[in-house]
Tab-separated table of C-alpha atoms and ligand atoms in Angstrom:
chain	number	residue	atom	x	y	z
P	155	MET	CA	48.746	-19.386	53.351
P	156	THR	CA	49.566	-19.697	49.488
P	157	ILE	CA	47.070	-20.772	47.193
P	158	LYS	CA	47.830	-22.759	44.320
P	159	PRO	CA	45.658	-22.786	41.413
P	160	SER	CA	44.536	-26.189	40.174
P	161	ALA	CA	46.176	-27.622	37.085
P	162	ASP	CA	43.017	-26.614	34.954
P	163	ALA	CA	42.994	-22.925	36.466
P	164	GLN	CA	46.271	-22.590	35.555
P	165	LYS	CA	45.764	-23.847	31.996
P	166	GLU	CA	43.403	-21.269	31.819
P	167	ILE	CA	45.180	-18.868	32.788
P	168	GLU	CA	48.297	-19.670	30.109
P	169	MET	CA	45.223	-19.609	27.689
P	170	GLN	CA	44.224	-16.204	28.490
P	171	ARG	CA	47.750	-14.357	28.482
P	172	ALA	CA	48.334	-15.889	25.326
P	173	ALA	CA	44.666	-14.997	23.892
P	174	ALA	CA	45.525	-11.759	24.856
P	175	LEU	CA	49.376	-11.138	23.162
P	176	LEU	CA	47.448	-12.498	20.050
P	177	ASP	CA	44.958	-9.936	20.418
P	178	ALA	CA	48.017	-7.101	21.359
P	179	GLY	CA	49.064	-7.760	17.402
P	180	GLN	CA	51.933	-10.368	19.199
P	181	LEU	CA	52.551	-14.080	18.184
P	182	VAL	CA	52.211	-17.446	20.213
P	183	ALA	CA	53.367	-20.860	19.144
P	184	PHE	CA	51.077	-23.771	19.574
P	185	PRO	CA	50.429	-27.500	18.859
P	186	THR	CA	48.088	-28.870	16.710
P	187	GLU	CA	47.877	-32.873	15.814
P	188	THR	CA	49.689	-32.591	12.980
P	189	VAL	CA	52.698	-29.643	13.546
P	190	TYR	CA	53.339	-26.620	15.305
P	191	GLY	CA	52.038	-23.148	14.141
P	192	LEU	CA	53.312	-19.892	14.709
P	193	GLY	CA	49.924	-18.550	15.693
P	194	ALA	CA	49.319	-14.145	15.128
P	195	ASP	CA	45.777	-12.626	14.435
P	196	ALA	CA	44.067	-13.414	11.383
P	197	GLU	CA	43.077	-10.262	10.995
P	198	ASN	CA	45.300	-8.151	11.719
P	199	PRO	CA	47.919	-7.312	9.074
P	200	SER	CA	50.590	-6.223	10.762
P	201	ALA	CA	50.797	-9.358	13.176
P	202	ILE	CA	50.531	-11.609	9.831
P	203	ALA	CA	54.036	-9.278	9.211
P	204	ARG	CA	55.353	-10.591	12.112
P	205	VAL	CA	54.521	-13.997	11.459
P	206	TYR	CA	56.349	-13.402	8.068
P	207	ALA	CA	59.417	-11.557	8.970
P	208	LEU	CA	60.131	-14.164	12.116
P	209	LYS	CA	59.881	-17.408	8.913
P	210	GLU	CA	61.867	-15.444	6.428
P	211	ARG	CA	59.320	-16.266	4.623
P	212	PRO	CA	58.396	-14.213	1.207
P	213	PRO	CA	54.990	-12.254	1.885
P	214	ASN	CA	53.213	-13.616	-0.950
P	215	HIS	CA	53.385	-17.283	0.695
P	216	PRO	CA	49.707	-17.766	2.071
P	217	LEU	CA	49.018	-18.791	5.887
P	218	ILE	CA	46.435	-21.323	7.150
P	219	VAL	CA	43.863	-20.010	9.463
P	220	HIS	CA	42.499	-21.933	12.442
P	221	LEU	CA	39.287	-21.957	13.609
P	222	ALA	CA	37.609	-22.941	17.088
P	223	SER	CA	34.845	-25.791	16.333
P	224	ASN	CA	31.917	-24.097	16.806
P	225	ALA	CA	32.993	-21.372	14.163
P	226	ASP	CA	31.526	-20.861	11.442
P	227	PRO	CA	33.589	-20.757	8.466
P	228	ALA	CA	31.415	-18.802	6.016
P	229	TYR	CA	32.157	-15.636	7.645
P	230	TRP	CA	35.947	-16.050	5.661
P	231	ILE	CA	34.368	-16.978	2.350
P	232	ASP	CA	32.799	-15.081	-0.124
P	233	GLY	CA	29.444	-16.784	-1.752
P	234	ALA	CA	27.846	-19.340	-0.486
P	235	MET	CA	29.438	-22.465	1.385
P	236	LEU	CA	29.711	-25.181	-1.341
P	237	ARG	CA	28.625	-28.369	-1.225
P	238	ALA	CA	31.807	-29.742	-1.275
P	239	ALA	CA	33.352	-28.010	1.542
P	240	ARG	CA	30.219	-28.630	3.645
P	241	ALA	CA	30.998	-32.959	2.951
P	242	LEU	CA	34.607	-32.428	3.791
P	243	ILE	CA	33.946	-30.187	7.015
P	244	ASP	CA	31.379	-33.276	8.121
P	245	ALA	CA	33.507	-35.715	7.192
P	246	PHE	CA	37.263	-34.153	8.795
P	247	TRP	CA	37.128	-31.014	10.891
P	248	PRO	CA	38.392	-31.027	13.413
P	249	GLY	CA	41.440	-32.650	11.891
P	250	PRO	CA	44.445	-32.073	9.982
P	251	LEU	CA	42.754	-31.150	6.790
P	252	THR	CA	42.861	-27.693	5.108
P	253	LEU	CA	40.279	-26.173	2.365
P	254	ILE	CA	40.981	-23.733	0.004
P	255	LEU	CA	38.254	-21.605	-0.979
P	256	PRO	CA	37.279	-18.208	-2.340
P	257	ARG	CA	38.581	-15.180	0.676
P	258	ALA	CA	35.644	-13.103	1.779
P	259	ALA	CA	36.350	-9.362	0.912
P	260	HIS	CA	36.163	-8.058	4.207
P	261	ILE	CA	39.664	-10.270	5.502
P	262	PRO	CA	42.682	-8.387	4.892
P	263	ALA	CA	44.173	-10.101	1.511
P	264	ALA	CA	47.596	-9.852	3.550
P	265	VAL	CA	46.610	-13.505	5.824
P	266	SER	CA	46.207	-15.169	1.897
P	267	GLY	CA	49.716	-13.540	0.419
P	268	GLY	CA	47.565	-11.349	-1.586
P	269	GLN	CA	45.667	-14.005	-3.195
P	270	ARG	CA	41.644	-14.034	-3.528
P	271	SER	CA	41.503	-17.239	-1.840
P	272	ILE	CA	41.804	-18.250	1.847
P	273	GLY	CA	43.300	-21.408	3.949
P	274	LEU	CA	40.658	-22.705	6.877
P	275	ARG	CA	42.053	-25.334	9.152
P	276	CYS	CA	39.865	-26.625	12.119
P	277	PRO	CA	42.680	-28.705	14.473
P	278	ALA	CA	41.800	-31.419	16.533
P	279	HIS	CA	44.263	-30.557	19.385
P	280	PRO	CA	43.079	-29.657	22.557
P	281	LEU	CA	45.017	-26.681	23.223
P	282	ALA	CA	44.635	-24.988	20.036
P	283	GLN	CA	41.502	-25.567	20.332
P	284	ALA	CA	41.961	-24.019	24.000
P	285	LEU	CA	43.602	-21.469	22.821
P	286	LEU	CA	41.314	-20.735	19.769
P	287	ASN	CA	38.133	-20.539	22.177
P	288	ALA	CA	39.805	-17.984	24.786
P	289	PHE	CA	40.783	-15.947	21.960
P	290	ASN	CA	37.120	-15.741	20.551
P	291	ARG	CA	36.506	-15.095	23.715
P	292	LEU	CA	38.266	-12.232	24.168
P	293	GLY	CA	37.275	-10.683	20.717
P	294	GLN	CA	33.131	-10.942	21.795
P	295	MET	CA	33.987	-8.742	24.453
P	296	LYS	CA	35.168	-6.302	21.888
P	297	GLY	CA	32.344	-7.027	19.613
P	298	ALA	CA	34.291	-9.129	16.967
P	299	PRO	CA	31.592	-11.685	15.409
P	300	GLN	CA	33.993	-14.420	15.110
P	301	ARG	CA	37.950	-14.814	15.246
P	302	GLY	CA	40.632	-17.162	13.977
P	303	ILE	CA	44.311	-17.779	14.255
P	304	ALA	CA	46.943	-17.581	11.064
P	305	ALA	CA	49.415	-20.051	11.663
P	306	PRO	CA	51.864	-21.322	9.281
P	307	SER	CA	53.795	-23.456	10.331
P	308	ALA	CA	56.924	-22.705	13.521
P	309	ASN	CA	59.656	-22.923	11.973
P	310	ARG	CA	61.809	-20.970	9.290
P	311	PHE	CA	61.426	-20.666	5.683
P	312	GLY	CA	62.140	-24.114	3.304
P	313	ARG	CA	62.673	-26.256	6.882
P	314	VAL	CA	61.769	-29.355	8.387
P	315	SER	CA	58.494	-28.562	10.569
P	316	PRO	CA	58.543	-29.083	14.390
P	317	THR	CA	56.525	-31.078	16.259
P	318	ASN	CA	57.543	-31.084	20.101
P	319	ALA	CA	57.923	-27.662	21.811
P	320	GLN	CA	61.506	-27.804	22.155
P	321	HIS	CA	61.662	-28.266	17.853
P	322	VAL	CA	60.085	-24.297	17.983
P	323	ARG	CA	62.714	-23.130	20.862
P	324	ASP	CA	65.231	-24.414	18.535
P	325	GLU	CA	63.746	-22.507	15.761
P	326	PHE	CA	63.245	-19.189	17.323
P	327	GLY	CA	65.047	-18.849	20.571
P	328	GLY	CA	62.992	-16.861	23.238
P	329	GLN	CA	61.358	-14.754	20.424
P	330	VAL	CA	57.933	-16.355	20.776
P	331	PRO	CA	56.156	-17.945	23.785
P	332	VAL	CA	55.351	-21.450	22.702
P	333	LEU	CA	52.546	-23.444	24.620
P	334	ASP	CA	53.800	-27.113	25.123
P	335	GLY	CA	51.221	-29.909	23.462
P	336	GLY	CA	53.767	-32.508	23.582
P	337	ALA	CA	54.166	-34.674	20.633
P	338	CYS	CA	52.190	-34.235	17.357
P	339	ALA	CA	50.317	-37.337	17.247
P	340	VAL	CA	49.884	-36.935	13.417
P	341	GLY	CA	53.999	-35.226	12.872
P	342	ILE	CA	53.715	-34.064	9.063
P	343	GLU	CA	51.102	-31.389	7.630
P	344	SER	CA	47.779	-31.257	6.979
P	345	THR	CA	46.421	-32.476	3.667
P	346	ILE	CA	45.531	-29.000	1.775
P	347	VAL	CA	42.226	-29.341	-0.848
P	348	ASP	CA	41.805	-26.848	-2.833
P	349	LEU	CA	37.873	-25.859	-3.846
P	350	SER	CA	38.597	-22.433	-5.085
P	351	ARG	CA	38.652	-24.035	-8.768
P	352	SER	CA	36.175	-25.698	-10.695
P	353	PHE	CA	37.293	-29.000	-9.835
P	354	PRO	CA	38.708	-30.101	-6.113
P	355	ALA	CA	42.789	-30.924	-6.490
P	356	VAL	CA	44.800	-32.441	-3.064
P	357	LEU	CA	47.642	-29.664	-3.329
P	358	ARG	CA	49.202	-31.397	-0.073
P	359	PRO	CA	49.150	-34.673	0.418
P	360	GLY	CA	48.637	-35.630	4.656
P	361	HIS	CA	47.376	-37.896	6.851
P	362	ILE	CA	43.987	-37.800	5.463
P	363	SER	CA	44.054	-40.068	2.220
P	364	ALA	CA	43.129	-39.059	-1.409
P	365	ALA	CA	40.797	-41.730	-1.430
P	366	GLN	CA	38.834	-40.710	2.059
P	367	ILE	CA	38.380	-37.225	0.272
P	368	ALA	CA	37.172	-39.096	-2.885
P	369	GLU	CA	34.875	-41.098	-0.416
P	370	ALA	CA	33.896	-37.698	0.961
P	371	LEU	CA	33.345	-36.154	-2.335
P	372	GLY	CA	31.567	-38.326	-3.814
P	373	GLU	CA	34.105	-37.331	-7.357
P	374	VAL	CA	38.008	-38.185	-7.402
P	375	PRO	CA	39.910	-35.304	-6.884
P	376	ARG	CA	42.951	-33.874	-8.409
P	377	ALA	CA	45.976	-34.968	-7.302
P	378	GLY	CA	49.754	-34.529	-7.994
P	379	ARG	CA	50.968	-32.297	-10.797
P	380	ASP	CA	47.196	-32.625	-12.752
P	381	ALA	CA	46.361	-30.772	-8.784
P	382	THR	CA	49.447	-27.928	-8.639
P	383	ALA	CA	49.171	-26.642	-12.614
P	384	GLY	CA	47.580	-23.468	-12.255
P	385	ALA	CA	46.946	-23.707	-8.685
P	386	PRO	CA	47.107	-20.622	-6.129
P	387	ARG	CA	50.604	-20.732	-4.610
P	388	ALA	CA	51.208	-22.993	-1.691
P	389	SER	CA	55.054	-23.035	-0.277
P	390	GLY	CA	54.472	-26.776	1.060
P	391	THR	CA	54.157	-27.418	-3.026
P	392	LEU	CA	57.555	-25.610	-4.340
P	393	HIS	CA	59.873	-28.607	-5.420
P	394	ALA	CA	61.953	-28.234	-2.738
P	395	HIS	CA	60.945	-27.964	0.412
P	396	TYR	CA	61.060	-29.417	4.566
P	397	ALA	CA	64.653	-29.596	3.900
P	398	PRO	CA	67.538	-30.815	6.961
P	399	ARG	CA	70.630	-29.141	6.623
P	400	THR	CA	73.033	-32.067	6.062
P	401	PRO	CA	72.168	-32.851	2.667
P	402	LEU	CA	69.318	-35.769	2.068
P	403	PHE	CA	69.433	-38.410	-0.594
P	404	LEU	CA	67.237	-41.280	-1.109
P	405	CYS	CA	68.519	-44.302	-1.724
P	406	ALA	CA	67.485	-47.974	-2.317
P	407	GLN	CA	68.769	-50.374	0.144
P	408	ASP	CA	71.592	-51.902	-2.065
P	409	GLU	CA	72.932	-48.343	-2.576
P	410	ILE	CA	72.535	-47.487	1.273
P	411	ALA	CA	74.832	-50.800	1.901
P	412	HIS	CA	77.240	-49.882	-0.539
P	413	ALA	CA	77.723	-46.134	0.669
P	414	LEU	CA	78.051	-47.470	4.178
P	415	LYS	CA	80.912	-49.621	2.730
P	416	GLU	CA	82.885	-46.641	1.203
P	417	ALA	CA	82.082	-43.920	3.923
P	418	SER	CA	83.687	-46.321	6.624
P	419	ALA	CA	86.906	-46.842	4.190
P	420	ARG	CA	86.936	-43.431	4.211
P	421	GLY	CA	86.009	-42.339	7.880
P	422	GLU	CA	83.073	-40.000	6.731
P	423	ARG	CA	80.493	-39.269	8.946
P	424	LEU	CA	76.985	-40.968	7.502
P	425	ALA	CA	73.643	-41.184	8.535
P	426	VAL	CA	70.783	-43.349	7.353
P	427	LEU	CA	67.032	-43.616	8.421
P	428	ALA	CA	65.844	-46.522	7.396
P	429	ARG	CA	62.958	-48.888	8.449
P	430	GLY	CA	62.417	-52.379	10.272
P	431	ASN	CA	64.564	-55.783	9.044
P	432	PHE	CA	66.754	-53.639	6.732
P	433	ALA	CA	67.859	-50.892	9.589
P	434	GLU	CA	68.624	-53.828	11.791
P	435	TYR	CA	70.645	-55.796	9.320
P	436	ILE	CA	72.512	-52.665	8.082
P	437	SER	CA	72.787	-51.524	12.010
P	438	GLN	CA	74.579	-54.935	12.552
P	439	SER	CA	77.003	-54.724	9.780
P	440	ALA	CA	77.738	-51.487	10.678
P	441	ALA	CA	78.999	-51.810	14.406
P	442	GLN	CA	81.938	-51.862	13.554
P	443	TYR	CA	81.725	-48.382	11.589
P	444	ALA	CA	82.283	-45.613	13.947
P	445	SER	CA	81.469	-43.050	11.878
P	446	VAL	CA	77.642	-44.325	10.328
P	447	HIS	CA	74.610	-43.660	12.430
P	448	ILE	CA	72.103	-45.614	11.997
P	449	VAL	CA	68.459	-44.924	12.905
P	450	GLY	CA	65.501	-46.870	12.632
P	451	ALA	CA	62.183	-45.958	11.225
P	452	PRO	CA	59.165	-47.295	11.920
P	453	SER	CA	57.156	-49.563	9.061
P	454	SER	CA	53.801	-48.492	8.771
P	455	PRO	CA	53.007	-45.185	6.972
P	456	SER	CA	51.634	-43.176	9.982
P	457	ASP	CA	54.170	-44.269	12.608
P	458	TYR	CA	56.969	-43.547	10.254
P	459	ALA	CA	54.701	-39.990	9.369
P	460	ARG	CA	54.396	-39.128	13.186
P	461	ALA	CA	58.748	-39.897	13.859
P	462	LEU	CA	59.671	-38.382	10.442
P	463	TYR	CA	60.394	-34.353	11.559
P	464	ARG	CA	61.811	-35.310	15.205
P	465	SER	CA	63.799	-38.050	13.407
P	466	LEU	CA	65.329	-35.497	10.381
P	467	ARG	CA	66.051	-33.173	13.271
P	468	GLN	CA	67.674	-35.355	15.492
P	469	LEU	CA	69.855	-36.637	12.470
P	470	ASP	CA	70.827	-32.883	11.829
P	471	THR	CA	72.644	-32.659	15.172
P	472	LEU	CA	75.228	-35.650	14.213
P	473	GLY	CA	77.224	-33.018	11.906
P	474	CYS	CA	77.345	-35.732	9.127
P	475	THR	CA	78.303	-35.146	5.534
P	476	ARG	CA	75.366	-36.845	4.073
P	477	LEU	CA	71.679	-38.297	5.444
P	478	LEU	CA	70.738	-41.489	3.070
P	479	VAL	CA	67.123	-42.382	3.845
P	480	GLU	CA	65.717	-45.539	2.562
P	481	ARG	CA	63.682	-45.173	-0.591
P	482	LEU	CA	59.460	-45.932	0.352
P	483	PRO	CA	57.643	-47.464	-2.218
P	484	GLU	CA	55.427	-45.743	-4.253
P	485	ALA	CA	51.951	-46.795	-2.977
P	486	PRO	CA	49.338	-44.703	-2.178
P	487	VAL	CA	49.687	-44.985	1.580
P	488	TRP	CA	53.066	-43.349	1.487
P	489	ALA	CA	52.099	-40.809	-0.688
P	490	ALA	CA	52.240	-38.239	2.185
P	491	VAL	CA	55.493	-39.496	3.577
P	492	ASN	CA	57.168	-39.897	0.097
P	493	ASP	CA	56.299	-35.746	-0.774
P	494	ARG	CA	58.046	-34.953	2.148
P	495	LEU	CA	60.976	-37.000	1.862
P	496	SER	CA	61.416	-36.222	-2.269
P	497	ARG	CA	60.869	-32.442	-1.593
P	498	ALA	CA	63.568	-32.597	1.177
P	499	ALA	CA	65.542	-34.569	-1.450
P	500	ALA	CA	65.078	-31.852	-4.074
P	501	ALA	CA	66.774	-29.128	-2.246
P	502	PHE	CA	70.019	-31.355	-2.341
P	503	ALA	CA	69.319	-32.005	-6.068
P	504	GLY	CA	72.402	-30.475	-7.220
P	505	LYS	CA	74.626	-32.374	-4.722
P	506	HIS	CA	76.617	-35.667	-5.405
P	507	PHE	CA	75.512	-38.554	-3.800
A	247	TXA	O1	49.143	-29.255	9.318
A	247	TXA	C1	49.305	-28.017	8.889
A	247	TXA	O2	48.637	-27.312	7.964
A	247	TXA	C2	50.026	-27.013	9.846
A	247	TXA	C3	49.543	-26.516	11.088
A	247	TXA	C4	50.441	-25.714	11.933
A	247	TXA	O3	47.920	-26.299	10.755
A	247	TXA	N1	50.240	-25.251	9.363
A	247	TXA	C5	51.201	-25.667	7.767
A	247	TXA	O4	51.174	-24.132	7.259
A	247	TXA	O5	51.637	-26.285	7.457
A	247	TXA	P1	52.610	-24.155	6.554
A	247	TXA	O6	52.122	-22.404	5.979
A	247	TXA	O7	53.622	-24.082	7.135
A	247	TXA	O8	51.419	-24.204	5.447
A	247	TXA	C6	50.434	-24.121	4.470
A	247	TXA	C7	50.110	-24.524	3.539
A	247	TXA	C8	51.263	-23.547	2.486
A	247	TXA	O9	51.833	-24.109	1.685
A	247	TXA	C9	50.460	-22.404	2.355
A	247	TXA	O10	51.566	-21.628	0.823
A	247	TXA	C10	49.069	-22.995	1.635
A	247	TXA	O11	49.147	-23.953	2.810
A	247	TXA	N2	47.885	-22.026	1.572
A	247	TXA	C11	47.717	-21.770	2.737
A	247	TXA	N3	46.637	-20.750	2.061
A	247	TXA	C12	46.636	-20.839	0.731
A	247	TXA	C13	45.540	-20.109	-0.365
A	247	TXA	N4	44.707	-19.688	0.215
A	247	TXA	N5	46.014	-20.961	-1.085
A	247	TXA	C14	46.845	-21.737	-1.908
A	247	TXA	N6	47.675	-22.450	-0.965
A	247	TXA	C15	47.264	-22.160	0.545
A	248	MG	MG1	55.432	-25.376	6.400
């Protein structure tokens, strides 16, 4: 008679295997509520070096350290826990918020790309937490006081972040095991708040808005250019980032309508990402154009964000010459999505629309 382990027991075995790989200095990709991460033992410089090599990321770009819900963040930081950090942790952890704080001297500089700060985040995804807990238990058996998993988004440097397990396999093939936690609920990377300088600053907008940060802090954080001038280096703050392979342009609705006509006259394969009624309208008028691919995007900012990278990856497989994305409102609710789209478009700024 064979005894089949229960689903829970199977999951536990999978977590223990993944934790053992991390313990041995290997990499494991895992889901978070934002995007999938490419994980390594945060205190093992040679494991960190593997992350940089696999991602083809310059070694001076710091990684985020992921912590279990019951971890003590003070282990990772230098000096006393700031009141501002405590307020944001209480309000938003576990969740899609990364804090930049002064790094404790005993934490290897490799994880921070040599900087004196460290990025900390406590993800809400249950599989991420299960992995962190299994990795911590293994550490405790070896006398390690705390453990964390350093993880950038599990994509090659500069590319679109993965929001499901297949995306990660598409990036790295079989080079790294992937824990499959389904599609990410948030879909874009965490909000990054820098608390390592004399003022709070949003270095990367995300699902948790600047207004929510302000409310929790009782102080309006700097944002945009005011936040990033002189900031610790964050690769997501590079002007060009998050780019698909197909040249991407942000266009007003009338520009898209015009481009559709021109493209169909030339037989050019064109991809369009547009919302709601406008997507429907151009789909109807473009039904006769075989060379045009129109993908509808959701109308609300959080639904749009959740679908964005999946849509960009899908559109990227169509062999189109250009990807036209409907320009979104400049309102604060669209800040995070506009940030990613404008960086994707910036990668093609030299090209002619
Ligand atoms: O949602 C997320 O944050 C995802 C998931 C996997 O947690 N991770 C992610 O990692 O987006 P990555 O490496 O693709 O982007 C992390 C950003 C980078 O822009 C990095 O430069 C910045 O965080 N960062 C990390 N540590 C930092 C530090 N000490 N100082 C300044 N920026 C830091
Ligand atoms: Mg990334």
